[in-house]
CSV table of C-alpha atoms and ligand atoms in Angstrom, one decimal:
chain,number,residue,atom,x,y,z
A,209,MET,CA,85.3,56.6,67.8
A,210,LEU,CA,88.6,55.9,69.5
A,211,ASP,CA,89.6,52.2,69.8
A,212,SER,CA,91.1,51.0,73.1
A,213,ALA,CA,94.7,51.3,71.8
A,214,GLN,CA,94.1,54.8,70.7
A,215,LEU,CA,92.4,55.5,74.1
A,216,ALA,CA,95.4,54.2,76.0
A,217,TRP,CA,97.8,56.3,73.8
A,218,HIS,CA,95.6,59.3,74.3
A,219,SER,CA,95.4,58.9,78.1
A,220,ALA,CA,99.2,58.3,78.3
A,221,LYS,CA,99.8,61.4,76.3
A,222,GLN,CA,97.4,63.3,78.7
A,223,ASP,CA,99.5,62.0,81.6
A,224,ASP,CA,102.7,63.1,79.9
A,225,ILE,CA,101.3,66.5,79.6
A,226,THR,CA,100.3,66.6,83.2
A,227,ILE,CA,103.6,65.2,84.4
A,228,TYR,CA,105.8,67.4,82.1
A,229,ALA,CA,103.5,70.5,82.1
A,230,PRO,CA,105.9,73.4,82.6
A,231,MET,CA,105.5,75.3,85.9
A,232,SER,CA,103.8,78.6,85.6
A,233,LEU,CA,106.1,81.6,85.4
A,234,ASN,CA,105.1,82.6,88.9
A,235,THR,CA,106.1,79.2,90.3
A,236,GLN,CA,109.3,79.3,88.3
A,237,ILE,CA,110.2,82.6,89.8
A,238,LEU,CA,109.5,81.4,93.4
A,239,VAL,CA,111.6,78.2,92.9
A,240,ALA,CA,114.4,80.3,91.3
A,241,ALA,CA,114.5,82.7,94.2
A,242,ILE,CA,114.7,79.8,96.8
A,243,LEU,CA,117.4,78.0,94.7
A,244,GLY,CA,119.3,81.3,94.3
A,245,VAL,CA,119.4,81.9,98.0
A,246,LEU,CA,120.6,78.3,98.6
A,247,PHE,CA,123.2,78.5,95.9
A,248,GLY,CA,124.4,81.8,97.4
A,249,PHE,CA,124.9,80.2,100.8
A,250,LEU,CA,126.8,77.4,99.2
A,251,LEU,CA,129.1,79.8,97.5
A,252,ASN,CA,129.5,81.7,100.7
A,253,LEU,CA,131.2,78.6,102.1
A,254,LEU,CA,133.7,78.4,99.3
A,255,PRO,CA,135.2,81.9,99.0
A,256,GLY,CA,138.4,82.2,96.9
A,257,SER,CA,137.9,78.8,95.2
A,258,ALA,CA,137.9,78.5,91.4
A,259,PHE,CA,134.3,77.4,91.6
A,260,TYR,CA,133.4,80.5,93.6
A,261,ASP,CA,135.1,82.8,91.1
A,262,GLY,CA,133.7,81.1,88.0
A,263,SER,CA,130.2,81.0,89.4
A,264,LEU,CA,130.3,84.6,90.5
A,265,TYR,CA,131.4,85.6,86.9
A,266,GLY,CA,128.5,83.6,85.4
A,267,LEU,CA,126.0,85.1,88.0
A,268,SER,CA,127.2,88.6,87.2
A,269,ILE,CA,126.7,88.2,83.5
A,270,ALA,CA,123.2,86.7,84.0
A,271,SER,CA,122.1,89.3,86.4
A,272,SER,CA,123.5,92.2,84.3
A,273,ILE,CA,121.6,90.9,81.3
A,274,PHE,CA,118.3,90.8,83.2
A,275,ILE,CA,118.7,94.2,84.9
A,276,GLY,CA,120.0,95.7,81.7
A,277,LEU,CA,116.9,94.5,79.7
A,278,LEU,CA,114.6,95.9,82.4
A,279,LYS,CA,116.5,99.3,82.4
A,280,MET,CA,116.4,99.3,78.6
A,281,LEU,CA,112.6,99.2,78.7
A,282,LEU,CA,112.1,101.5,81.6
A,283,ILE,CA,112.3,105.0,80.1
A,284,PRO,CA,110.4,104.3,76.9
A,285,LEU,CA,107.8,102.4,79.0
A,286,ILE,CA,107.4,105.3,81.5
A,287,PHE,CA,107.1,107.8,78.7
A,288,SER,CA,104.6,105.9,76.6
A,289,SER,CA,102.5,104.6,79.6
A,290,ILE,CA,102.0,108.1,81.0
A,291,VAL,CA,101.2,109.7,77.7
A,292,VAL,CA,98.7,107.0,76.9
A,293,GLY,CA,97.3,106.8,80.5
A,294,VAL,CA,97.0,110.6,80.8
A,295,SER,CA,95.4,111.1,77.4
A,296,ASN,CA,92.9,108.4,78.1
A,297,LEU,CA,92.0,109.7,81.5
A,298,GLN,CA,91.9,113.3,80.3
A,299,ALA,CA,89.6,112.2,77.4
A,300,SER,CA,87.2,110.5,79.7
A,301,GLY,CA,87.3,113.4,82.2
A,302,GLN,CA,88.9,111.3,85.0
A,303,LEU,CA,92.4,112.7,85.1
A,304,SER,CA,91.8,115.1,88.0
A,305,ARG,CA,90.0,112.5,90.1
A,306,VAL,CA,92.7,109.9,89.5
A,307,TRP,CA,95.4,112.3,90.3
A,308,LYS,CA,93.7,113.4,93.6
A,309,ILE,CA,93.0,109.8,94.7
A,310,THR,CA,96.6,108.7,93.9
A,311,LEU,CA,98.0,111.6,95.8
A,312,LEU,CA,95.7,111.0,98.8
A,313,CYS,CA,96.6,107.3,98.8
A,314,CYS,CA,100.4,108.0,98.6
A,315,VAL,CA,100.2,110.5,101.5
A,316,THR,CA,98.0,108.3,103.7
A,317,THR,CA,100.1,105.1,103.3
A,318,THR,CA,103.4,107.0,103.7
A,319,THR,CA,102.1,108.7,106.9
A,320,LEU,CA,101.0,105.3,108.3
A,321,ALA,CA,104.5,103.9,107.5
A,322,LEU,CA,106.2,106.8,109.2
A,323,ILE,CA,104.1,106.5,112.3
A,324,LEU,CA,104.7,102.8,112.4
A,325,GLY,CA,108.4,103.3,112.0
A,326,LEU,CA,108.7,105.8,114.8
A,327,ALA,CA,106.3,103.8,117.1
A,328,CYS,CA,108.3,100.5,116.8
A,329,ALA,CA,111.6,102.3,117.2
A,330,HIS,CA,110.3,103.7,120.5
A,331,LEU,CA,108.7,100.5,121.6
A,332,PHE,CA,111.8,98.5,121.2
A,333,GLU,CA,114.1,101.4,122.1
A,334,VAL,CA,116.4,100.6,119.2
A,335,GLY,CA,120.0,101.7,119.7
A,336,LYS,CA,119.6,102.4,123.5
A,337,GLY,CA,122.5,101.1,125.5
A,338,VAL,CA,124.6,100.3,122.4
A,339,ASP,CA,128.2,101.7,122.7
A,340,VAL,CA,128.6,104.3,120.0
A,341,ARG,CA,132.4,104.0,120.2
A,342,LEU,CA,132.0,100.6,118.4
A,343,PHE,CA,131.3,102.7,115.3
A,344,GLN,CA,133.7,105.5,115.8
A,345,ASP,CA,136.2,104.2,113.2
A,346,ALA,CA,133.5,103.8,110.5
A,347,MET,CA,132.2,107.3,111.2
A,348,SER,CA,135.6,109.0,111.2
A,349,GLN,CA,136.6,107.4,107.9
A,350,HIS,CA,133.4,108.4,106.3
A,351,GLN,CA,133.6,111.6,104.2
A,352,THR,CA,131.1,114.1,105.5
A,353,PRO,CA,128.8,114.9,102.6
A,354,ASP,CA,127.6,118.4,101.8
A,355,THR,CA,124.8,119.7,103.9
A,356,LEU,CA,121.5,118.6,102.5
A,357,THR,CA,118.7,120.7,103.9
A,358,PRO,CA,115.0,120.3,102.8
A,359,SER,CA,115.2,123.7,101.0
A,360,SER,CA,118.4,122.8,99.0
A,361,PHE,CA,116.9,119.4,98.4
A,362,PHE,CA,113.7,121.0,97.0
A,363,THR,CA,115.7,123.4,94.8
A,364,ASN,CA,117.7,120.5,93.4
A,365,PHE,CA,114.5,118.6,92.9
A,366,ILE,CA,113.0,121.4,90.8
A,367,GLN,CA,116.2,122.0,88.9
A,368,ASN,CA,116.5,118.3,88.0
A,369,THR,CA,112.9,117.9,87.0
A,370,LEU,CA,112.2,120.8,84.7
A,371,ILE,CA,114.9,120.1,82.1
A,372,ASN,CA,115.4,119.4,78.4
A,373,PRO,CA,113.3,116.2,77.9
A,374,PHE,CA,115.9,114.7,75.5
A,375,LYS,CA,118.5,115.0,78.2
A,376,ALA,CA,116.1,113.5,80.7
A,377,LEU,CA,115.3,110.6,78.3
A,378,ALA,CA,119.0,110.0,77.5
A,379,GLU,CA,120.1,110.1,81.2
A,380,GLY,CA,117.2,108.1,82.5
A,381,ASN,CA,116.0,110.9,84.7
A,382,VAL,CA,112.7,109.2,85.7
A,383,LEU,CA,111.0,112.2,87.4
A,384,ALA,CA,111.8,114.6,84.5
A,385,VAL,CA,110.4,112.1,82.0
A,386,VAL,CA,107.3,111.6,84.1
A,387,VAL,CA,106.7,115.4,84.1
A,388,PHE,CA,107.3,115.8,80.4
A,389,ALA,CA,105.0,112.9,79.6
A,390,LEU,CA,102.2,114.4,81.7
A,391,PHE,CA,102.4,117.5,79.7
A,392,VAL,CA,102.4,115.6,76.4
A,393,GLY,CA,99.5,113.5,77.5
A,394,VAL,CA,97.3,116.5,78.4
A,395,ALA,CA,98.4,118.3,75.2
A,396,LEU,CA,97.3,115.4,73.0
A,397,VAL,CA,93.8,115.6,74.3
A,398,LYS,CA,93.6,119.4,74.3
A,399,GLY,CA,94.6,119.3,70.6
A,400,GLY,CA,91.8,116.9,69.8
A,401,GLU,CA,91.4,115.4,66.4
A,402,GLN,CA,94.5,117.1,64.9
A,403,PHE,CA,96.8,114.9,67.1
A,404,ARG,CA,94.9,111.6,66.5
A,405,THR,CA,97.8,110.1,64.7
A,406,VAL,CA,100.3,110.7,67.5
A,407,ARG,CA,97.8,109.4,70.0
A,408,ARG,CA,97.4,106.2,68.0
A,409,LEU,CA,101.2,106.0,67.6
A,410,SER,CA,101.7,106.4,71.4
A,411,HIS,CA,99.2,103.6,72.0
A,412,GLN,CA,100.9,101.3,69.6
A,413,PHE,CA,104.3,102.1,71.0
A,414,PHE,CA,103.0,101.3,74.5
A,415,ASP,CA,101.7,98.0,73.2
A,416,ILE,CA,105.1,97.2,71.8
A,417,MET,CA,106.7,97.9,75.1
A,418,MET,CA,104.3,95.6,76.9
A,419,LEU,CA,105.0,92.9,74.4
A,420,MET,CA,108.7,93.2,75.0
A,421,ILE,CA,108.2,93.1,78.8
A,422,GLY,CA,106.5,89.8,78.3
A,423,TRP,CA,109.7,88.5,76.7
A,424,VAL,CA,111.9,89.9,79.4
A,425,MET,CA,109.7,88.3,82.0
A,426,LYS,CA,110.5,84.9,80.6
A,427,LEU,CA,114.1,85.5,81.7
A,428,ALA,CA,113.0,86.5,85.2
A,429,PRO,CA,113.6,83.1,86.9
A,430,LEU,CA,117.2,83.1,85.6
A,431,GLY,CA,117.8,86.7,86.5
A,432,ILE,CA,116.3,86.4,90.0
A,433,PHE,CA,118.3,83.2,90.6
A,434,ALA,CA,121.5,85.0,89.6
A,435,LEU,CA,120.8,88.2,91.6
A,436,LEU,CA,120.0,86.5,94.8
A,437,ALA,CA,122.8,84.0,94.6
A,438,LYS,CA,125.2,86.9,94.0
A,439,LEU,CA,123.8,89.0,96.8
A,440,ILE,CA,124.1,86.2,99.4
A,441,ALA,CA,127.5,85.1,98.1
A,442,THR,CA,129.1,88.5,98.2
A,443,GLU,CA,127.4,90.3,101.1
A,444,ASP,CA,128.8,89.7,104.6
A,445,VAL,CA,125.6,88.5,106.2
A,446,THR,CA,127.3,88.4,109.6
A,447,VAL,CA,127.4,92.2,109.6
A,448,LEU,CA,123.7,92.0,110.4
A,449,SER,CA,124.5,90.6,113.8
A,450,ARG,CA,126.3,93.7,114.9
A,451,LEU,CA,123.2,95.7,114.4
A,452,ALA,CA,120.9,92.7,114.9
A,453,GLU,CA,118.3,94.4,117.0
A,454,PHE,CA,117.8,97.4,114.7
A,455,ALA,CA,117.8,95.1,111.6
A,456,VAL,CA,115.1,92.8,113.1
A,457,VAL,CA,112.9,95.7,114.3
A,458,VAL,CA,113.1,97.7,111.1
A,459,THR,CA,112.6,94.6,108.9
A,460,GLY,CA,109.8,93.2,111.1
A,461,THR,CA,108.0,96.6,111.1
A,462,THR,CA,108.3,96.9,107.3
A,463,ILE,CA,107.0,93.3,106.9
A,464,PHE,CA,104.1,94.2,109.2
A,465,HIS,CA,103.3,97.2,107.1
A,466,GLY,CA,103.4,95.0,104.0
A,467,LEU,CA,101.5,92.1,105.4
A,468,VAL,CA,98.9,93.8,107.6
A,469,VAL,CA,98.5,97.5,107.1
A,470,LEU,CA,98.6,97.6,103.2
A,471,PRO,CA,96.5,94.5,102.8
A,472,LEU,CA,93.9,95.9,105.2
A,473,LEU,CA,93.7,99.1,103.2
A,474,LEU,CA,93.5,97.1,100.0
A,475,TRP,CA,90.6,95.1,101.4
A,476,LEU,CA,88.8,98.1,102.8
A,477,PHE,CA,89.2,100.5,99.9
A,478,GLY,CA,90.1,98.3,96.9
A,479,LYS,CA,87.7,95.5,97.8
A,480,MET,CA,90.3,93.0,96.8
A,481,ASN,CA,91.2,89.8,98.7
A,482,PRO,CA,94.9,90.2,99.7
A,483,VAL,CA,95.6,86.6,98.7
A,484,THR,CA,94.5,87.4,95.2
A,485,PHE,CA,96.7,90.4,95.3
A,486,PHE,CA,99.8,88.6,96.5
A,487,LYS,CA,99.3,85.7,94.0
A,488,GLY,CA,99.0,88.2,91.1
A,489,THR,CA,101.9,90.3,92.1
A,490,ARG,CA,104.4,87.6,93.2
A,491,ALA,CA,106.6,88.0,90.1
A,492,ALA,CA,107.0,91.8,90.7
A,493,LEU,CA,107.5,91.4,94.5
A,494,ILE,CA,110.3,88.8,94.1
A,495,THR,CA,112.0,90.9,91.5
A,496,ALA,CA,111.9,93.9,93.8
A,497,PHE,CA,113.5,91.8,96.5
A,498,ALA,CA,116.2,90.6,94.2
A,499,THR,CA,117.0,93.9,92.5
A,500,SER,CA,116.4,96.4,95.4
A,501,SER,CA,115.2,98.7,92.7
A,502,SER,CA,111.6,99.8,92.3
A,503,SER,CA,112.5,101.5,89.0
A,504,ALA,CA,114.0,98.3,87.5
A,505,THR,CA,110.9,96.4,88.8
A,506,MET,CA,108.4,98.8,87.3
A,507,PRO,CA,107.9,97.1,84.0
A,508,LEU,CA,106.9,93.9,85.9
A,509,SER,CA,104.7,95.8,88.3
A,510,MET,CA,102.8,97.3,85.4
A,511,LYS,CA,102.3,93.9,83.7
A,512,CYS,CA,101.2,92.2,87.0
A,513,ALA,CA,98.7,95.1,87.8
A,514,GLN,CA,97.2,95.0,84.3
A,515,GLU,CA,97.1,91.3,83.6
A,516,ASN,CA,96.7,89.7,87.0
A,517,LEU,CA,94.9,92.3,89.0
A,518,LYS,CA,92.9,93.6,86.0
A,519,VAL,CA,93.7,97.2,86.7
A,520,ARG,CA,92.7,99.2,83.6
A,521,PRO,CA,95.7,100.1,81.4
A,522,GLN,CA,95.0,103.8,81.7
A,523,THR,CA,95.0,103.6,85.5
A,524,ALA,CA,98.1,101.4,85.8
A,525,GLY,CA,99.9,103.4,83.1
A,526,PHE,CA,99.5,106.5,85.1
A,527,VAL,CA,99.6,105.4,88.7
A,528,ILE,CA,102.4,102.9,88.7
A,529,PRO,CA,105.1,105.1,87.1
A,530,LEU,CA,104.1,108.0,89.3
A,531,GLY,CA,104.0,105.7,92.4
A,532,THR,CA,107.4,104.3,91.6
A,533,GLN,CA,108.8,107.8,91.9
A,534,LEU,CA,106.6,109.3,94.6
A,535,ASN,CA,105.4,106.5,96.8
A,536,MET,CA,107.9,104.7,99.0
A,537,ASP,CA,106.4,103.4,102.2
A,538,GLY,CA,109.3,101.1,103.0
A,539,THR,CA,111.9,103.9,102.5
A,540,ALA,CA,109.9,106.4,104.7
A,541,LEU,CA,109.5,103.8,107.5
A,542,TYR,CA,113.1,102.9,107.4
A,543,GLU,CA,114.3,106.6,107.5
A,544,ALA,CA,112.1,107.4,110.5
A,545,ALA,CA,113.2,104.4,112.4
A,546,ALA,CA,116.9,104.8,111.5
A,547,ALA,CA,116.9,108.5,112.6
A,548,LEU,CA,115.6,107.4,116.0
A,549,PHE,CA,118.1,104.6,116.2
A,550,ILE,CA,121.0,107.1,115.5
A,551,ALA,CA,119.6,109.5,118.1
A,552,ASN,CA,119.4,106.8,120.7
A,553,LEU,CA,122.9,105.6,119.8
A,554,MET,CA,124.2,109.1,120.4
A,555,GLY,CA,122.3,109.3,123.7
A,556,LEU,CA,119.9,112.1,122.4
A,557,ASP,CA,116.2,112.2,123.2
A,558,LEU,CA,114.3,113.7,120.3
A,559,THR,CA,111.4,116.0,121.4
A,560,LEU,CA,108.0,115.5,119.9
A,561,GLY,CA,108.6,118.5,117.6
A,562,GLN,CA,111.9,117.0,116.4
A,563,GLN,CA,110.1,113.7,115.7
A,564,LEU,CA,107.5,115.6,113.6
A,565,VAL,CA,110.4,117.2,111.7
A,566,VAL,CA,111.9,113.7,111.1
A,567,CYS,CA,108.5,112.6,109.7
A,568,ALA,CA,108.1,115.6,107.4
A,569,THR,CA,111.7,115.3,106.1
A,570,ALA,CA,111.4,111.5,105.7
A,571,MET,CA,108.2,112.1,103.7
A,572,ILE,CA,110.0,114.6,101.4
A,573,ALA,CA,113.0,112.3,101.2
A,574,SER,CA,110.9,109.3,100.1
A,575,LEU,CA,109.1,111.5,97.5
A,576,GLY,CA,112.5,112.5,96.0
A,577,ALA,CA,114.4,109.3,96.3
A,578,PRO,CA,114.9,107.5,93.0
A,579,GLY,CA,113.9,103.9,92.9
A,580,ILE,CA,117.5,102.5,92.8
A,581,PRO,CA,119.4,100.4,95.4
A,582,SER,CA,120.4,102.3,98.5
A,583,ALA,CA,118.8,105.6,97.3
A,584,GLY,CA,117.3,105.9,100.8
A,585,MET,CA,120.8,106.2,102.3
A,586,VAL,CA,121.5,109.3,100.4
A,587,THR,CA,118.3,111.0,101.3
A,588,MET,CA,118.8,109.8,104.9
A,589,ILE,CA,121.4,112.5,105.3
A,590,MET,CA,118.8,115.1,105.0
A,591,VAL,CA,116.6,113.4,107.7
A,592,LEU,CA,119.6,113.2,110.1
A,593,GLN,CA,120.6,116.8,109.5
A,594,SER,CA,117.1,118.1,109.9
A,595,VAL,CA,117.3,117.4,113.6
A,596,GLY,CA,121.0,118.1,114.1
A,597,LEU,CA,122.2,114.5,114.0
A,598,PRO,CA,125.7,114.0,112.3
A,599,ALA,CA,125.5,113.0,108.7
A,600,GLU,CA,128.5,110.7,109.0
A,601,ALA,CA,126.3,108.4,111.2
A,602,ILE,CA,125.0,106.8,108.0
A,603,ALA,CA,128.4,105.1,107.9
A,604,ILE,CA,127.0,102.9,110.7
A,605,LEU,CA,124.1,101.8,108.6
A,606,LEU,CA,125.8,101.5,105.2
A,607,PRO,CA,127.3,98.0,105.7
A,608,ILE,CA,123.8,96.5,106.3
A,609,ASP,CA,121.9,98.7,103.9
A,610,ARG,CA,122.0,96.4,100.8
A,611,LEU,CA,120.4,93.6,102.8
A,612,LEU,CA,117.8,95.8,104.4
A,613,ASP,CA,117.0,97.5,101.1
A,614,THR,CA,115.6,94.2,99.8
A,615,VAL,CA,112.5,94.2,102.1
A,616,ARG,CA,111.8,97.9,101.9
A,617,THR,CA,111.9,97.9,98.1
A,618,VAL,CA,109.3,95.0,98.1
A,619,VAL,CA,107.0,97.2,100.2
A,620,ASN,CA,107.6,100.2,98.0
A,621,VAL,CA,106.6,98.2,94.9
A,622,GLN,CA,103.7,96.6,96.7
A,623,GLY,CA,102.3,100.0,97.7
A,624,ASP,CA,102.4,101.2,94.0
A,625,MET,CA,100.4,98.2,92.8
A,626,MET,CA,98.0,98.4,95.7
A,627,ILE,CA,97.3,102.1,95.0
A,628,SER,CA,96.6,101.3,91.4
A,629,VAL,CA,93.9,98.8,92.5
A,630,VAL,CA,92.3,101.3,94.8
A,631,VAL,CA,92.4,104.2,92.3
A,632,ASP,CA,91.0,101.9,89.6
A,633,ARG,CA,88.2,100.8,91.7
A,634,TYR,CA,87.0,104.3,92.6
A,635,THR,CA,87.3,105.6,89.1
A,636,ARG,CA,85.7,102.5,87.6
A,637,ASP,CA,82.7,103.2,89.8
A,638,ASP,CA,82.7,106.7,88.4
A,639,GLU,CA,82.7,105.4,84.9
A,640,ILE,CA,79.8,103.1,85.6
A,641,THR,CA,77.8,106.0,87.2
A,642,THR,CA,78.5,108.3,84.3
A,643,GLN,CA,77.4,105.7,81.8
A,644,SER,CA,74.2,104.8,83.6
B,257,LIG,N1,115.8,100.7,96.9
B,257,LIG,C1,114.6,101.5,97.1
B,257,LIG,C2,113.7,101.4,95.9
B,257,LIG,O1,114.2,101.2,94.8
B,257,LIG,C3,114.9,102.9,97.5
B,257,LIG,C4,115.6,102.9,98.9
B,257,LIG,O2,116.8,102.9,98.9
B,257,LIG,O3,114.9,103.0,99.9
B,257,LIG,O4,112.5,101.5,96.0
């Protein structure tokens, strides 16, 4: 029995625990993001001061450590998660179904994003009535890149994908690693018992990677604080005002896709409450916003999908790395809207046929764009050239790209995690049916 003094001590201790209980990692990340933005604005007021320079140096170091750790884990994680995911799916006879549903989801959500991008650009007539001469200097100073047609893009795509896997691993060529890992995963199952040791080894290696991601996640609040503070302190936020209408329309439409279209699909096909989804994926979504890189965010997306959304590891391990490379709704939407913006700016009316060409090229471009900051700007050249628009027009968009990239990367990452939920639900039902 506890006497009254002991009881008082006990309850005081309980109170201490309640009062000093550390915030959950999710809350820490959210608070860090808000503080980072505020600190960035503060720095923005003090350019050139010793405080500004010192803080920027500290922020650069902290953000490089965080991004560096994520990149360090990325390639081994992609390789092991696909090998493990594919071999488990192949062993349970689900690989082809998972593959088909993933592809169907990617194409459907990207098509919806493209339609939305074009529709909103039409509705708000972005770029109409803006004097293109305002941007003449930027365009003439921009070096015209080599022509990038869909066929040359496709040839490059193949040439960069089917390469020596050691080169791919060393150079961090995500797509080539994905393809090689797919082959290894299938081969492990085809080989049966004789490869049991390698299969076990791959599983253990994957578990080690997940453990290490847990460690890196503990640094996420600091990393996100540093990344956002640095972004706000160094980007000229006022450049947005020159292209305000376009920036508002494209960001608003991307947010609509992320807050309405994708959650609706998730609710209909994944049978998951969108609030549960957003709560469970907050860490990955904020990291995507801060890094503008779906590849760097991938380790966190995988962890959130498995641990918070309860997606089976074999599904998340297969769908998320693949989605990171192939599924980019935010990028597709942006490219379609931006092509129309440039056409309007130049005073050109794109025919329906040309708009379909824009959609098809933007779809290919989003499939091929790597998940790194401003990758969409490079593939944008192909979209512009496909309908005869000048490639140097991207010079108009470049100054605001780093800022717009934040939101489209969030939607890219959100789409990957959402698809993993939908695919898992459909294949889980399969498993239950097969077992019963
Ligand atoms: N930054 C985007 C991503 O990593 C790609 C883009 O530039 O649109 O998903």
